[in-house]
Each structure stands twice: as structure tokens, then as C-alpha cells.
Coordinates of C-alpha atoms in Angstrom, one line a residue:
Chain A
X1 CA 82.2 114.4 65.4
X2 CA 79.6 115.9 67.9
X3 CA 80.7 115.6 71.8
X4 CA 78.3 113.0 72.6
X5 CA 80.3 110.5 69.8
X6 CA 83.2 111.8 70.9
X7 CA 82.9 111.0 74.7
X8 CA 81.4 107.3 73.7
X9 CA 85.0 107.2 71.6
X10 CA 86.8 108.0 74.2
X11 CA 85.3 105.6 76.9
X12 CA 85.9 102.9 73.7
X13 CA 89.2 103.5 73.0
X14 CA 89.8 103.8 76.7
X15 CA 88.7 100.0 77.3
X16 CA 90.2 98.8 74.4
X17 CA 93.7 100.4 75.5
X18 CA 93.1 98.4 78.7
X19 CA 92.3 95.3 77.7
X20 CA 95.5 95.4 75.2
X21 CA 97.6 96.0 78.6
X22 CA 98.3 99.5 77.9
X23 CA 99.2 100.7 82.1
X24 CA 96.1 102.3 83.5
X25 CA 97.8 105.4 83.8
X26 CA 98.6 105.6 79.9
X27 CA 95.6 104.6 78.6
X28 CA 93.6 107.2 80.2
X29 CA 96.3 110.0 79.1
X30 CA 95.6 108.3 75.6
X31 CA 92.3 108.5 75.3
X32 CA 91.7 111.7 77.3
X33 CA 94.7 113.5 75.1
X34 CA 93.1 112.1 71.7
X35 CA 89.8 113.2 73.2
X36 CA 90.4 116.6 74.2
X37 CA 92.9 117.1 71.0
X38 CA 89.2 115.8 68.8
X39 CA 87.5 118.4 70.9
X40 CA 89.9 121.7 71.2
X41 CA 93.0 121.0 69.6
X42 CA 95.1 123.7 70.8
X43 CA 94.2 122.7 74.4
X44 CA 95.9 119.1 74.0
X45 CA 99.3 120.0 75.1
X46 CA 98.9 122.4 77.9
X47 CA 96.3 120.2 79.1
X48 CA 98.7 117.4 79.5
X49 CA 101.5 119.2 80.5
X50 CA 99.6 121.3 83.1
X51 CA 98.0 118.2 84.6
X52 CA 101.0 116.1 84.8
X53 CA 102.8 119.1 86.6
X54 CA 100.0 120.2 88.7
X55 CA 99.3 116.9 90.2
X56 CA 103.0 116.5 90.9
X57 CA 103.6 119.5 92.5
X58 CA 100.2 119.1 94.8
X59 CA 100.6 119.7 98.2
X60 CA 98.2 117.7 99.3
X61 CA 99.7 114.8 97.3
X62 CA 102.9 114.9 99.2
X63 CA 101.0 112.8 102.1
X64 CA 101.3 109.8 99.7
X65 CA 105.0 109.6 99.4
X66 CA 105.3 110.1 103.3
X67 CA 102.6 107.7 104.3
X68 CA 104.0 104.9 102.2
X69 CA 107.3 105.3 103.3
X70 CA 106.1 105.4 106.7
X71 CA 104.8 101.7 106.0
X72 CA 107.9 100.8 104.5
X73 CA 109.9 101.5 107.5
X74 CA 107.5 99.8 109.7
X75 CA 108.1 96.7 107.8
X76 CA 111.7 96.7 107.7
X77 CA 111.9 97.8 111.7
X78 CA 110.4 94.6 112.5
X79 CA 107.3 96.5 113.6
X80 CA 104.6 95.1 111.8
X81 CA 106.1 91.7 113.0
X82 CA 105.8 92.6 116.5
X83 CA 102.0 93.5 115.8
X84 CA 101.6 90.2 114.1
X85 CA 103.3 88.5 116.9
X86 CA 101.2 90.5 119.4
X87 CA 98.0 89.7 117.8
X88 CA 99.1 85.8 117.9
X89 CA 99.7 85.8 121.4
X90 CA 96.2 87.5 122.4
X91 CA 94.0 85.6 119.7
X92 CA 96.2 82.6 118.0
X93 CA 94.4 79.9 121.0
X94 CA 90.8 80.8 120.0
X95 CA 88.9 78.8 117.6
X96 CA 90.5 80.0 114.0
X97 CA 92.4 82.1 116.2
X98 CA 96.3 82.3 113.9
X99 CA 93.2 83.8 110.7
X100 CA 91.8 86.4 112.9
X101 CA 95.2 87.3 114.3
X102 CA 96.3 88.2 110.5
X103 CA 93.3 89.8 110.1
X104 CA 93.8 92.3 113.5
X105 CA 97.9 92.5 112.4
X106 CA 96.8 93.5 108.6
X107 CA 94.2 96.4 110.5
X108 CA 97.1 97.6 112.6
X109 CA 99.4 97.4 110.3
X110 CA 96.8 99.7 107.7
X111 CA 96.9 102.3 110.2
X112 CA 100.6 102.8 109.0
X113 CA 100.1 102.2 105.6
X114 CA 97.7 103.1 103.0
X115 CA 98.4 100.3 100.8
X116 CA 96.5 97.0 100.6
X117 CA 99.4 95.2 98.7
X118 CA 101.9 96.4 101.4
X119 CA 99.4 94.9 104.2
X120 CA 98.8 91.4 102.4
X121 CA 102.5 91.1 101.3
X122 CA 103.9 92.1 104.8
X123 CA 101.7 90.0 107.0
X124 CA 100.8 87.0 104.5
X125 CA 105.1 86.8 104.9
X126 CA 104.6 86.0 108.4
X127 CA 101.0 84.6 109.2
X128 CA 100.8 82.0 106.3
X129 CA 103.5 80.3 107.6
X130 CA 102.1 80.0 110.7
X131 CA 99.0 78.9 109.6
X132 CA 100.1 76.2 107.7
X133 CA 102.4 74.8 111.0
X134 CA 98.9 74.6 112.9
X135 CA 97.3 72.9 109.7
X136 CA 95.0 75.8 108.8
X137 CA 93.1 75.4 105.6
X138 CA 94.9 76.7 102.6
X139 CA 92.1 78.8 101.6
X140 CA 91.3 79.9 105.2
X141 CA 94.4 80.9 105.6
X142 CA 94.8 82.5 102.1
X143 CA 91.7 84.4 102.0
X144 CA 92.3 86.1 105.8
X145 CA 95.6 87.7 104.3
X146 CA 94.0 88.6 100.8
X147 CA 91.3 90.1 102.5
X148 CA 92.6 91.7 105.6
X149 CA 95.5 93.3 103.3
X150 CA 92.3 95.4 101.8
X151 CA 92.0 97.2 104.9
X152 CA 95.0 99.2 103.9
X153 CA 92.8 101.5 101.9
X154 CA 90.3 101.7 104.2
X155 CA 91.7 102.1 107.7
X156 CA 93.7 105.6 107.2
X157 CA 96.4 106.7 106.1
X158 CA 94.7 105.5 103.1
X159 CA 96.1 106.0 99.4
X160 CA 92.5 105.6 98.2
X161 CA 91.3 108.2 100.1
X162 CA 93.7 110.5 99.2
X163 CA 93.0 109.8 96.1
X164 CA 89.4 110.4 96.0
X165 CA 89.9 113.6 98.1
X166 CA 91.8 115.0 95.2
X167 CA 89.2 114.1 92.5
X168 CA 86.4 114.9 94.4
X169 CA 87.5 118.4 96.6
X170 CA 86.4 116.9 99.5
X171 CA 88.8 116.7 102.8
X172 CA 91.5 114.4 103.3
X173 CA 91.2 114.6 107.5
X174 CA 87.5 114.4 107.0
X175 CA 87.7 111.1 105.2
X176 CA 90.5 109.8 106.9
X177 CA 88.1 109.8 110.2
X178 CA 85.4 108.5 108.2
X179 CA 87.4 105.4 107.5
X180 CA 88.1 104.5 111.0
X181 CA 84.7 102.9 112.4
X182 CA 83.9 101.1 109.0
X183 CA 87.4 100.0 109.1
X184 CA 87.3 98.6 112.8
X185 CA 83.7 97.2 111.7
X186 CA 85.2 95.4 109.0
X187 CA 87.8 93.8 110.9
X188 CA 85.2 92.7 113.0
X189 CA 83.2 91.2 110.6
X190 CA 86.4 89.8 108.9
X191 CA 86.9 87.7 112.6
X192 CA 83.4 86.7 112.8
X193 CA 83.5 85.3 109.1
X194 CA 86.4 83.0 110.4
X195 CA 84.5 82.3 113.3
X196 CA 81.1 81.2 111.2
X197 CA 83.7 79.4 108.7
X198 CA 85.5 77.4 111.4
X199 CA 82.3 76.3 113.4
X200 CA 80.8 75.1 110.2
X201 CA 83.9 72.9 109.3
X202 CA 86.4 72.9 112.5
X203 CA 88.7 71.2 110.1
X204 CA 89.3 74.0 108.4
X205 CA 91.4 75.1 111.6
X206 CA 91.8 72.1 113.4
X207 CA 94.7 73.0 116.2
X208 CA 95.0 75.9 117.7
X209 CA 98.5 77.8 119.1
X210 CA 99.2 77.3 122.7
X211 CA 97.5 79.8 125.2
X212 CA 100.1 81.9 126.4
X213 CA 99.8 83.2 130.0
X214 CA 98.9 87.0 130.9
X215 CA 102.7 87.9 131.8
X216 CA 103.9 86.6 128.1
X217 CA 100.8 88.4 126.3
X218 CA 101.7 91.8 128.2
X219 CA 105.2 91.4 126.9
X220 CA 104.4 91.0 123.2
X221 CA 101.7 93.8 123.1
X222 CA 104.4 96.1 124.9
X223 CA 107.0 95.0 121.8
X224 CA 104.4 96.4 119.7
X225 CA 103.8 99.7 121.8
X226 CA 106.3 101.7 118.8
X227 CA 103.4 100.7 116.2
X228 CA 100.6 101.6 118.7
X229 CA 102.3 104.4 119.4
X230 CA 102.6 106.0 116.1
X231 CA 99.3 105.0 114.7
X232 CA 97.9 106.8 118.2
X233 CA 100.4 110.2 117.5
X234 CA 99.4 110.2 113.7
X235 CA 96.0 109.4 114.1
X236 CA 95.0 110.7 117.3
X237 CA 96.9 113.7 116.0
X238 CA 94.6 114.4 112.9
X239 CA 91.3 113.3 115.3
X240 CA 92.1 116.0 118.0
X241 CA 93.0 118.9 115.8
X242 CA 97.1 119.1 116.3
X243 CA 97.9 118.8 112.8
X244 CA 96.7 118.2 109.4
X245 CA 96.8 115.1 107.7
X246 CA 99.7 115.8 105.5
X247 CA 101.7 117.1 108.7
X248 CA 100.8 113.6 110.6
X249 CA 101.8 111.9 107.6
X250 CA 105.9 113.6 107.8
X251 CA 105.2 113.1 111.5
X252 CA 104.5 109.3 110.9
X253 CA 107.4 108.8 108.2
X254 CA 109.9 110.7 111.2
X255 CA 108.9 108.4 113.7
X256 CA 108.8 105.4 111.9
X257 CA 112.3 106.2 111.3
X258 CA 113.4 107.4 114.4
X259 CA 112.0 103.3 115.9
X260 CA 114.1 102.2 113.0
X261 CA 117.4 103.7 114.0
X262 CA 116.6 103.0 117.7
X263 CA 116.2 99.4 116.6
X264 CA 119.4 99.6 114.9
X265 CA 117.5 98.1 111.6
X266 CA 118.9 101.1 109.4
X267 CA 121.4 99.7 107.2
X268 CA 122.0 100.6 103.7
X269 CA 120.4 97.8 102.5
X270 CA 117.2 98.6 104.4
X271 CA 117.7 102.0 103.7
X272 CA 117.7 101.4 99.4
X273 CA 115.0 98.6 100.1
X274 CA 112.7 101.4 101.6
X275 CA 113.4 104.2 99.3
X276 CA 113.2 102.1 96.1
X277 CA 110.2 100.6 97.3
X278 CA 108.5 103.8 98.3
X279 CA 109.4 105.4 94.8
X280 CA 107.9 102.1 93.1
X281 CA 104.5 102.6 95.1
X282 CA 104.6 106.2 94.7
X283 CA 105.3 106.2 90.8
X284 CA 102.4 103.8 90.1
X285 CA 99.9 106.0 92.2
X286 CA 101.0 109.4 90.6
X287 CA 101.2 107.6 86.4
X288 CA 97.6 106.5 87.5
X289 CA 96.6 109.9 88.7
X290 CA 98.1 111.9 85.6
X291 CA 96.2 109.8 83.5
X292 CA 92.6 110.0 85.3
X293 CA 93.6 114.2 85.7
X294 CA 93.9 114.4 81.7
X295 CA 90.9 112.1 81.1
X296 CA 88.9 114.2 83.9
X297 CA 89.4 117.1 82.1
X298 CA 88.5 115.1 78.7
X299 CA 84.8 114.0 80.2
X300 CA 84.8 117.6 81.7
X301 CA 85.1 118.9 77.8
X302 CA 82.4 116.3 76.4
X303 CA 79.9 118.0 78.9
X304 CA 78.9 114.2 79.7
X305 CA 78.2 114.6 83.2
X306 CA 76.0 117.3 82.7
X307 CA 74.1 115.6 80.5
X308 CA 74.1 112.3 82.7
X309 CA 73.1 114.4 86.0
X310 CA 69.9 115.9 83.7
X311 CA 69.0 112.4 82.4
X312 CA 69.3 111.2 86.1
X313 CA 66.9 114.0 87.2
X314 CA 64.2 113.2 84.7
X315 CA 63.9 109.8 85.4
X316 CA 63.4 110.7 89.0
X317 CA 65.6 108.3 91.0
X318 CA 66.5 109.5 94.5
X319 CA 70.0 109.8 95.9
X320 CA 69.9 106.2 97.7
X321 CA 68.4 104.0 94.8
X322 CA 71.3 105.9 92.3
X323 CA 73.9 105.4 94.8
X324 CA 73.2 101.3 95.4
X325 CA 72.9 101.3 91.2
X326 CA 76.1 102.6 91.1
X327 CA 77.5 100.6 93.8
X328 CA 76.4 97.5 92.2
X329 CA 77.9 98.5 89.3
X330 CA 81.6 98.8 91.0
X331 CA 80.8 95.6 92.2
X332 CA 80.4 94.4 88.5
X333 CA 83.2 96.6 86.9
X334 CA 85.9 95.4 90.0
X335 CA 85.8 91.5 88.8
X336 CA 87.6 92.7 86.1
X337 CA 89.1 96.3 86.4
X338 CA 91.5 97.4 88.9
X339 CA 90.1 99.2 92.1
X340 CA 92.0 102.4 91.8
X341 CA 91.2 102.6 87.8
X342 CA 87.7 102.3 89.1
X343 CA 87.9 105.1 91.2
X344 CA 89.6 107.2 88.8
X345 CA 87.5 106.8 86.2
X346 CA 84.1 106.6 87.5
X347 CA 84.9 109.8 90.1
X348 CA 84.6 112.4 87.8
X349 CA 81.4 110.8 86.2
X350 CA 79.2 110.5 89.4
X351 CA 80.5 113.3 91.5
X352 CA 78.4 115.7 89.6
X353 CA 75.3 113.6 89.7
X354 CA 75.4 112.3 93.3
X355 CA 75.7 115.7 94.3
X356 CA 72.9 117.1 92.1
X357 CA 71.1 114.4 94.6
X358 CA 72.3 115.7 97.8
X359 CA 74.3 112.7 98.6
X360 CA 77.5 112.9 101.3
X361 CA 80.5 112.2 99.2
X362 CA 82.4 111.6 102.4
X363 CA 79.5 108.8 102.7
X364 CA 79.9 107.8 99.5
X365 CA 83.3 107.8 99.6
X366 CA 83.7 105.3 102.2
X367 CA 81.4 102.9 100.3
X368 CA 83.2 103.5 97.4
X369 CA 86.4 102.1 99.1
X370 CA 85.1 98.9 100.8
X371 CA 83.5 98.3 97.2
X372 CA 86.8 98.8 95.4
X373 CA 88.3 96.5 98.5
X374 CA 85.9 93.7 97.2
X375 CA 87.5 94.8 93.6
X376 CA 91.0 93.3 94.9
X377 CA 89.8 89.9 95.9
X378 CA 87.2 89.3 93.0
X379 CA 88.1 87.0 90.3
X380 CA 89.5 86.8 88.3
X381 CA 92.1 89.9 88.5
X382 CA 91.9 90.6 92.5
X383 CA 95.1 91.6 92.8
X384 CA 95.3 91.0 96.5
X385 CA 95.0 87.1 95.4
X386 CA 97.6 87.5 93.2
X387 CA 100.1 88.7 96.0
X388 CA 99.0 86.0 98.5
X389 CA 99.5 84.0 95.4
X390 CA 103.3 85.0 95.3
X391 CA 103.9 84.4 99.0
X392 CA 102.2 80.8 99.1
X393 CA 102.9 79.7 95.5
X394 CA 101.8 76.3 95.9
X395 CA 98.6 77.4 97.0
X396 CA 95.8 76.9 93.6
X397 CA 94.0 80.3 92.9
X398 CA 91.0 78.5 92.7
X399 CA 91.4 77.8 96.5
X400 CA 92.6 81.0 97.2
X401 CA 89.3 82.5 95.6
X402 CA 87.1 80.2 97.1
X403 CA 88.6 81.1 100.5
X404 CA 88.0 84.5 99.6
X405 CA 83.9 84.5 99.5
X406 CA 82.9 85.0 103.0
X407 CA 85.0 87.5 103.6
X408 CA 83.4 88.9 100.2
X409 CA 80.1 88.8 102.0
X410 CA 81.3 90.5 105.4
X411 CA 82.2 93.1 102.8
X412 CA 79.0 93.3 101.7
X413 CA 77.5 93.3 104.9
X414 CA 79.2 96.4 105.8
X415 CA 78.4 98.2 102.7
X416 CA 74.6 97.6 103.6
X417 CA 75.2 98.4 107.2
X418 CA 77.0 101.5 106.0
X419 CA 73.9 102.4 103.6
X420 CA 71.2 101.9 105.9
X421 CA 73.2 103.7 109.3
X422 CA 75.5 106.6 107.2
X423 CA 76.6 107.3 111.0
X424 CA 78.7 105.1 111.3
X425 CA 81.2 106.9 108.5
X426 CA 79.8 110.3 109.3
X427 CA 80.2 110.3 113.1
X428 CA 83.8 110.9 113.7
X429 CA 83.9 113.3 110.7
X430 CA 81.3 115.2 112.1
X431 CA 82.1 115.4 115.6
X432 CA 85.6 116.4 114.5
X433 CA 84.7 118.9 111.7
X434 CA 81.5 119.7 112.8
Chain B
X1 CA 96.5 94.4 88.5
X2 CA 99.5 93.0 86.6
X3 CA 103.2 94.0 85.9
X4 CA 105.9 92.7 83.3
X5 CA 108.1 90.3 84.5
X6 CA 111.3 91.1 84.1
X7 CA 113.2 94.2 86.0
X8 CA 115.7 95.7 83.4
X9 CA 114.3 96.5 80.2
X10 CA 116.8 94.5 78.2
X11 CA 118.4 92.0 80.5
X12 CA 117.4 89.4 78.6
X13 CA 120.0 87.7 76.4
X14 CA 117.5 87.8 73.5
X15 CA 118.2 88.1 69.7
X16 CA 117.7 91.2 69.3
X17 CA 119.0 93.7 66.6
X18 CA 122.2 95.4 67.1
X19 CA 122.4 93.5 70.4
X20 CA 125.7 95.8 71.0
X21 CA 123.8 99.0 70.4
X22 CA 120.6 97.2 72.5
X23 CA 123.2 96.3 75.3
X24 CA 124.6 100.1 75.4
X25 CA 121.0 101.6 75.6
X26 CA 120.3 98.8 78.3
X27 CA 123.0 100.0 80.3
X28 CA 121.9 103.9 79.9
X29 CA 118.6 103.3 80.8
X30 CA 120.0 101.4 84.1
X31 CA 122.0 104.3 84.7
X32 CA 119.1 106.5 84.5
X33 CA 116.8 105.1 85.8
X34 CA 119.4 104.9 89.1
X35 CA 120.1 108.3 89.0
X36 CA 116.6 109.5 88.8
X37 CA 116.2 106.9 91.8
X38 CA 118.8 108.6 94.0
X39 CA 117.3 112.1 93.1
X40 CA 114.2 110.9 94.1
X41 CA 115.3 109.4 97.5
X42 CA 117.2 113.1 98.2
X43 CA 113.8 114.3 97.1
X44 CA 111.7 112.1 100.0
X45 CA 114.3 113.1 102.4
X46 CA 113.9 116.7 102.2
X47 CA 110.2 115.9 102.0
X48 CA 110.3 114.3 105.1
X49 CA 112.6 116.4 107.0
X50 CA 110.8 119.9 105.4
X51 CA 107.1 118.2 106.8
X52 CA 109.0 118.0 110.3
X53 CA 110.3 120.8 110.4
X54 CA 107.6 122.8 109.4
X55 CA 105.5 121.1 112.2
X56 CA 108.2 121.9 114.7
X57 CA 108.1 125.4 113.9
X58 CA 104.5 125.9 113.9
X59 CA 103.5 123.8 117.2
X60 CA 106.0 123.9 119.4
X61 CA 107.7 127.2 118.4
X62 CA 104.5 128.9 117.3
X63 CA 106.7 130.5 114.6
X64 CA 105.2 129.1 111.2
X65 CA 108.0 129.0 108.2
X66 CA 106.6 131.2 105.7
X67 CA 106.6 129.3 102.0
X68 CA 107.9 126.3 103.7
X69 CA 104.5 124.6 101.4
X70 CA 106.6 125.8 98.4
X71 CA 109.7 123.8 99.2
X72 CA 107.6 120.6 99.7
X73 CA 105.5 120.8 96.5
X74 CA 108.8 121.5 94.5
X75 CA 110.4 118.2 96.5
X76 CA 107.3 116.5 95.5
X77 CA 108.2 116.8 91.8
X78 CA 111.2 115.5 91.9
X79 CA 110.2 112.4 94.4
X80 CA 107.5 111.8 91.5
X81 CA 109.9 112.1 88.4
X82 CA 112.5 109.7 90.0
X83 CA 109.3 107.4 91.1
X84 CA 108.0 107.3 87.7
X85 CA 111.1 106.4 85.8
X86 CA 112.2 104.0 88.9
X87 CA 108.7 102.1 88.7
X88 CA 108.5 101.8 85.2
X89 CA 112.2 100.3 85.4
X90 CA 111.1 98.2 88.3
X91 CA 107.8 97.1 86.0
X92 CA 105.5 98.9 88.6
X93 CA 103.0 100.5 86.1
X94 CA 100.3 98.6 86.5
X95 CA 98.0 97.2 83.7
X96 CA 94.4 95.1 83.6
X97 CA 96.0 91.6 82.5
X98 CA 93.0 90.0 81.6
X99 CA 93.8 89.2 77.8
X100 CA 95.8 86.7 78.6
X101 CA 92.9 84.6 80.1
X102 CA 91.2 84.0 77.3
X103 CA 93.9 84.8 74.5
X104 CA 97.3 83.1 73.6
X105 CA 100.7 84.7 72.8
X106 CA 100.1 84.6 68.9
X107 CA 97.4 87.7 69.7
X108 CA 99.1 89.2 72.6
X109 CA 102.1 89.7 70.7
X110 CA 100.3 91.9 68.2
X111 CA 98.2 93.4 71.1
X112 CA 101.4 94.3 73.0
X113 CA 103.2 96.1 69.9
X114 CA 99.9 98.1 69.5
X115 CA 100.2 98.9 73.2
X116 CA 104.0 100.1 73.3
X117 CA 103.4 101.7 70.4
X118 CA 100.8 104.0 71.7
X119 CA 102.4 103.9 75.0
X120 CA 105.7 105.2 73.7
X121 CA 104.0 108.1 71.2
X122 CA 101.9 109.3 74.4
X123 CA 104.9 109.2 76.6
X124 CA 106.9 111.4 73.8
X125 CA 103.9 113.8 73.5
X126 CA 103.9 114.2 77.3
X127 CA 107.6 115.1 77.8
X128 CA 107.4 117.5 74.7
X129 CA 104.6 119.1 76.2
X130 CA 106.3 119.5 79.7
X131 CA 109.5 120.7 77.8
X132 CA 107.3 123.4 76.3
X133 CA 105.0 124.4 79.0
X134 CA 108.0 124.8 81.4
X135 CA 110.4 126.7 79.2
X136 CA 108.0 129.8 79.6
X137 CA 108.7 130.1 83.0
X138 CA 108.7 133.3 85.0
X139 CA 107.0 135.5 82.1
X140 CA 104.2 133.0 82.1
X141 CA 103.9 133.2 85.9
X142 CA 105.0 129.5 86.2
X143 CA 106.3 129.7 89.8
X144 CA 105.7 129.1 93.2
X145 CA 102.8 131.0 95.1
X146 CA 105.0 132.4 98.1
X147 CA 108.7 131.9 97.4
X148 CA 108.7 132.9 94.0
X149 CA 110.6 129.6 93.1
X150 CA 110.3 129.1 89.0
X151 CA 108.8 126.0 88.0
X152 CA 111.1 125.8 84.9
X153 CA 113.5 123.0 86.3
X154 CA 111.2 121.0 87.8
X155 CA 109.0 121.0 84.5
X156 CA 112.4 119.7 83.0
X157 CA 112.8 117.3 85.6
X158 CA 109.4 115.5 84.9
X159 CA 110.0 116.0 81.5
X160 CA 113.2 114.1 81.4
X161 CA 111.6 111.4 83.5
X162 CA 108.6 110.5 80.9
X163 CA 111.6 110.6 78.0
X164 CA 113.2 107.6 79.6
X165 CA 110.2 106.0 80.4
X166 CA 109.6 106.6 76.7
X167 CA 112.7 105.0 75.3
X168 CA 112.1 102.3 78.2
X169 CA 108.8 101.3 76.5
X170 CA 110.4 101.8 73.1
X171 CA 112.7 99.4 74.3
X172 CA 110.4 96.7 75.2
X173 CA 108.7 97.5 71.4
X174 CA 112.2 96.4 70.4
X175 CA 112.6 93.3 72.3
X176 CA 109.1 92.2 71.7
X177 CA 109.5 92.3 68.4
X178 CA 113.1 90.6 68.2
X179 CA 111.2 87.9 70.1
X180 CA 108.3 87.4 68.1
X181 CA 108.5 84.0 67.8
X182 CA 109.8 83.3 71.2
X183 CA 109.1 84.5 74.7
X184 CA 108.9 88.3 75.6
X185 CA 110.7 88.9 78.6
X186 CA 109.0 92.0 79.3
X187 CA 105.4 90.6 78.5
X188 CA 102.7 91.2 81.3
X189 CA 102.8 88.3 83.4
X190 CA 99.9 86.0 84.6

């Protein structure tokens, strides 16, 4: 078999394995491992062992468990609840205010946790009952939680950016900074989407919470000072160049731990919950990384990226045209593939092409992460939708998916804006790193 | 992205072959997962403290600790080993579940056997590869760059974690076969 045939066979095998529900990481490891065996038999075992150990002992990847730990501690210490309460207090009385408060709460929690699932789950638990109490339409309420949760992988710290940085060998700190303005812009667009939906059909948010007086609002804002302070120190510390993203993760985890102690939430049950939840999320990401790196090595062995790059160059396409084509392809893939799977599968293939065409990989990383966010809420396998369904089993899936469309279009609009104005993503990293 | 329904690999009261043996394996797997979680948790603690201490020495005392990154990376391997096993025991490793949207149990019970067989085989190979490569140790230059911590035990920890995961998948395979005409308690949820 020549290498082109092996490459094609490898990709087909991968999709078959994914289709029959082999875990994503293992599917990539199997397809990649067999592919390597077909090309260079003696290399298979050392590559598998080397890639697994290489990722498990990678210093930049220490950031993942630390940020996951920080997010989990924020949950058990009540900091995430405080954040929602503050957002509720400030926005709850406005048109569609409770849904907007959910989005703002998700955005804030995302700045402490790199996981979209954690953001949707944590904020969904507190905000969905509240929106139900005020007779919000199920679709709007569930859509706001599912979409708000996606901010978790855009607003730093972001597991998506860490994985992308490892795969492309870009700076994690630069990517984190690149996610800040798009994250805020997307938050704003989500709030705008809610306002449009409620303006067109006021019955979707028929009642609002009573307006609280300034003193009460300031008090609630003050209570959320812990979480705001930690966000300020970690993200601000990276931006100011005081410490690296990895060090920020450690500092953030320690601060969250201290707040948990101060709030007397450090019970044995909470320690157990936080530890096991952190291990579970860490294990999920690392298995995917193991498989991704074995598969990446296989793809490199086939020489496919070089051939694809040559072919694209021969077509005379510009970098922008290729980026748009890739993003459209990812949006389509996102309807049936999990976001992280797309990331780890596609990056090794598209990176050489994009670099040859002079595309800024930080800019592309931001666009890619937003597109992956779209995958998180796209039917039929949008994972955030299933998270919401888990919290609110009485809301039909079809209602949740219908409620998601305004947010999906808001994401598409942000992608378009960042394509047109790359500075939205590049301003902060360029200001900071030059 | 979906996960199987149950936490314990064999905690169902399914009519599995050799119930006593399966119960023993189930118990052994639960103990192993618990132990890995404990070590993973300790690794997490070490990682957090080491990172904090490193920042404190670097920025407050202006005296960076030599080779502290080596300690972090080796602690990470223990965290990852614990995390891989714990995520497996808690059905946390993600699969893409589109097959159940169009096809019923009559098909998925066959594809599940295939999926679990290849997964188990791959995990066994990966575990073997880690033990083999790790056993070379110092003569192969497998040590950290600053403190010279030999990688061998950490390769073994990872190899053991993946071996436990392989056994877990094997038990899912057996339970699935035992429940061929019924409901598979470990099937990926809709």
C-alpha cells in the first residue's frame, strides 16, 4: 500500500471507529497506531509510548488540571452562585434580564474555569429554576444556559486554547489574551440576541424580577468580589507579564482553595467531590490528547499535510478564502462530531496549509474555538444541549435546539466580525507580547 | 459526546458468566480506581503546592528554585494516571453517539462488541509499550533534564493505569455479551 492509500484508510478507519462509539482518544490512537505500523512497523510501539508519556509529562499541560481544579473549587465555595446572584441583581429587572444574567454569570464563571460543560452545568443549576419561576419560555431559558456555557472555552482560561496551543506550538498566554475581547464581544452578542428575541416575542420573557435598590445590588456585587478578584489576579497577572499562564493556574487554584477555607466550605465531602471531578475532566482531556498526538504522528508519516499544502497552493487560493472554507467545513463537522475531536483531528492537517499561506495561527485559533463552540450547541450531538437536558429533563430536546438558534447566529456574527476585523482577537496579544 | 450510563463496570445484577469471578473483578477494579484516584488527588495537591511555591520563590523571594519544573511534570504524570483510570471508571471518556439515532440495539450490540474489542486491544498494546519503553530508563536517557529524575516509575504508573482501563473495557465486553438479549448497563447513553 502506498502512503496516500494508507492515509485514506487511516481516516476512514477513524470515522468508522468514532461511528461505532469507540472513545474519541482511543479511536485516534487505534487509527494512528495501525497507520504507523503500516508505514514504519518498528516505530509503532515507541511512538505510542513516547507520545503518551510526552503529553502526561508536558510542563505546559500542567495548566489543565490546575484550572479545572480552580473552577471546581469556585463551584463548591459558592463563588459561582454569588456571581449569578450579582448578575441577577443588576440585570434581572430588564427585558429578558434573567437570561442575560445567565449569560453574564456564565462569562464570569468561564473566566475561572476552562470548561464549557462546567459553565453550563454550574450556571444552569442556579439560573434555570429562576427563569422557570418567572415563566420564561423553556427554549429561551435552556438556550441561554447552553450557549452561555460555550463561553467557557473562549474566555481564558480555556482548555480549548491549551490544546490548540500544544498542537500548534503557539504561546498559551498569547492565545488566552486573544480570547478576551472576542469572549466579551460574544457575551454582548448573546445579550443582544436575547433582547431581539424578547422584543420580537415578549411572551418569551413575560415577567421580570423586581428592581433591587442600589445598596442591595452593590452588596451582591461585593459578595462576588472573591471571584472577581481571582479573575483579576490570574488574567490580569498574565496580561501584566507578572506570571506565565501556568503559574497563573497554580495561583488561581491556591486562591480558590483559600476562599473555600475562608467560607468554611472545605468539608471532606467537598474535597472528595472537587478532587474526583477534577480527575474526571483531566482524564477525559488527556486521553483525547494521547490519541491526537499518535494520530498526528501518523498524519506526519503519510506526508499528507505537505501534499495538501501543495495542492492548495496550486489552486491559487488566498489565505482568507482557505480559512473561510475550513471554518465552513468545521461548522458542518460540528453537527455530528464533538468539538475537541474536530480540533485535534483537523489542526495537524490545516496548520501547514495555513502557515504556508501566511495565516496568523493565533487569529485562526480564536476563530476555530468559536466554531467549536457552535459545535457544542449544534444538533444532533451538541453536548451542552445534553447538559441542559440533564438539568431540566422536562424540557424537550427539540425545544432546546429551537431556543439555541438566536445564539448560534450570534456566534456566526462574531466569527464574521473577527474575520473582517482580526484586531478584535489580536489587539491584546500584540499589545502585550509585541 | 456521550458517556455510558453506569459508573461501576460490573455493578449491574446482570446474569453474567461466572458471577462470583465477575464480582471479584468488579471489586478489584473499584479498589484500583479508588487507589488511582487517591494517588491522582495527592499528585494534584503536589502540583498545586509546587506551582504556588515556585511562584512565591520566583516573584517574592527573587530566588527561583532550580528544577522545580521537573517535580511538576512528574507530579502531572501521577495526576494523569489517576485521572485516566478515574474517568474510565466514571464513564468519563467521551464517545460520539450518533449511531443510536438511527440504529437500534440489534445493531449497537454488535458494534459495541467490536468497539470494546479494539479498544481493549489498543489499551493493552499501549500499556505494554509504556512498560517496555519505561524499563529502559537511565541507559536510554529517560530522565528529567534538570534534577535527573528517572522516568521509569512514572512510565510504569501510566502503564498500570492504562492496563486497568483495558481490564475495565474487557469487563464491559463480557457484561455486554452476557446481556446480549437484554439491556447493556454499560451502553453509551442517548
